[in-house]
Amino acid sequence: MWLVVLLLASVGVSMIGGAQSSPPALRVTLRAARIIDGTGHALGRSDVVVENGRIIALRLAAGPLPQGAIDLGHRTLLPGLIDTHVHLGWYITAGGRLHQEGDGDAPAVSAFAQAGNAWATLQAGFTTVQSIGEPDNDLLRDAIKRGVFPGPRVLTSLGSLNERTRGGSPDSLRAAVRSFHARGADVIKIFASKSIRDGGEATMTDAQLAAACGEARALGLRAVVHAHSAESAQRAARNGCTQVEHGVFADDATRQAFVTHGTFFDPQCGLVFRNYLDHKPWFEGIGNYNAAGFAAMEQALPLAEAGIGRAARTPGLKLVFGTDAVAGAHGRNAEELVCRVRRGGQAPMDALVSATSRAAESLGLGLEIGRIAPGYQADLIAVDGDPVQDIAATQRVSFVMRGGVIHRHDPPRFPSATRTPR
Ligand SMILES: [Zn+2]
């Protein structure tokens, strides 16, 4: 019994009611068979020491486990995963349809759904997400931050702008960016091309993108741009936008533009398309979710998979990880890592870097999260197996710590195989 009390006291356990808003004060050591540090390095059996919600030491395991330490046995410990493109506000209603404004769901129903999406995402090992699009994600972000309920760290755009926003003049786009900033947006989301279901061609001019991305930069905000066609993606890159999303039709010239301008690139491999195609009845008949739209996504699949490989093989291209997880895909984010490696041909370690340290850098959090190193936030997950040998191990998350607070700790699946040799 005393051991349980000691563990609870020393690490803090996920609790409701605001109990985990400040990090636990005492020190805890985690020992795992393998460490992947988030920057491309793997270590053998090691100890990670956490204090006040931060990592204070990483060292090869030596001698017996310190008292009160957590032995993760044969598991691999890695930084909490980061998804730079999700939509936590999207959910499927009790009636089996994509939630829409005015469908009769009470605000509390939508709020619980968002909280559930956040929880599922955290349980799947994603400790930070960028949720870009929904206007009320600040309520979710702030509730999680206050410890009202558990979820990943959320960054959000609180909406988006496009070529028609406030009439679309450069001055009015700048004003729109300022108003997002004033409302507390962490990032600006811009639509610079049509949807993939409508062909994906460019919708914003150079002047419009220069105004919107320039104003964001002047305010210290990043600008993330939805762009499918080569032209729209190149416009985003040459006008100083921070990151391009999707880019299904990106060609060599586009990838080169990303390298030249240091633009982060976040293409999707398959989860978002397969989620739509596998669950047509949830979406069919809403907006451009029609026969032509589904056909466009079906056709995009091989292009998207090939595009991952081409991006991964382009020297100097800052390829980051984002799933575009919508309703039905929350908590399945790691499927996209599996797609990237098995279907896109990205090297497993590079895929892991893109979802940890490189994703953190893209969010402007490169010194806070995304690495297992002293000084970093104690965002740590353990998976069963070695994800470098088998990327699907990232779908077998059994331990989740965020900021030093444990949110998941499954018992070993095969107890006899997990005893740590002393
Ligand atoms: Zn999206």
Coordinates of C-alpha atoms in Angstrom, one line a residue, residues 1 67 86 121 181 193 213 249 333 400:
M1 CA 0.0 0.0 0.0
Q67 CA 12.7 3.2 -5.3
V86 CA -6.6 18.2 -36.6
T121 CA -6.2 11.9 -29.1
H181 CA -4.8 37.7 -33.0
S193 CA -7.0 26.8 -52.9
C213 CA 1.0 36.0 -44.1
F249 CA -0.6 18.3 -56.6
N333 CA -3.8 9.6 -35.7
V400 CA 1.1 8.6 -21.7

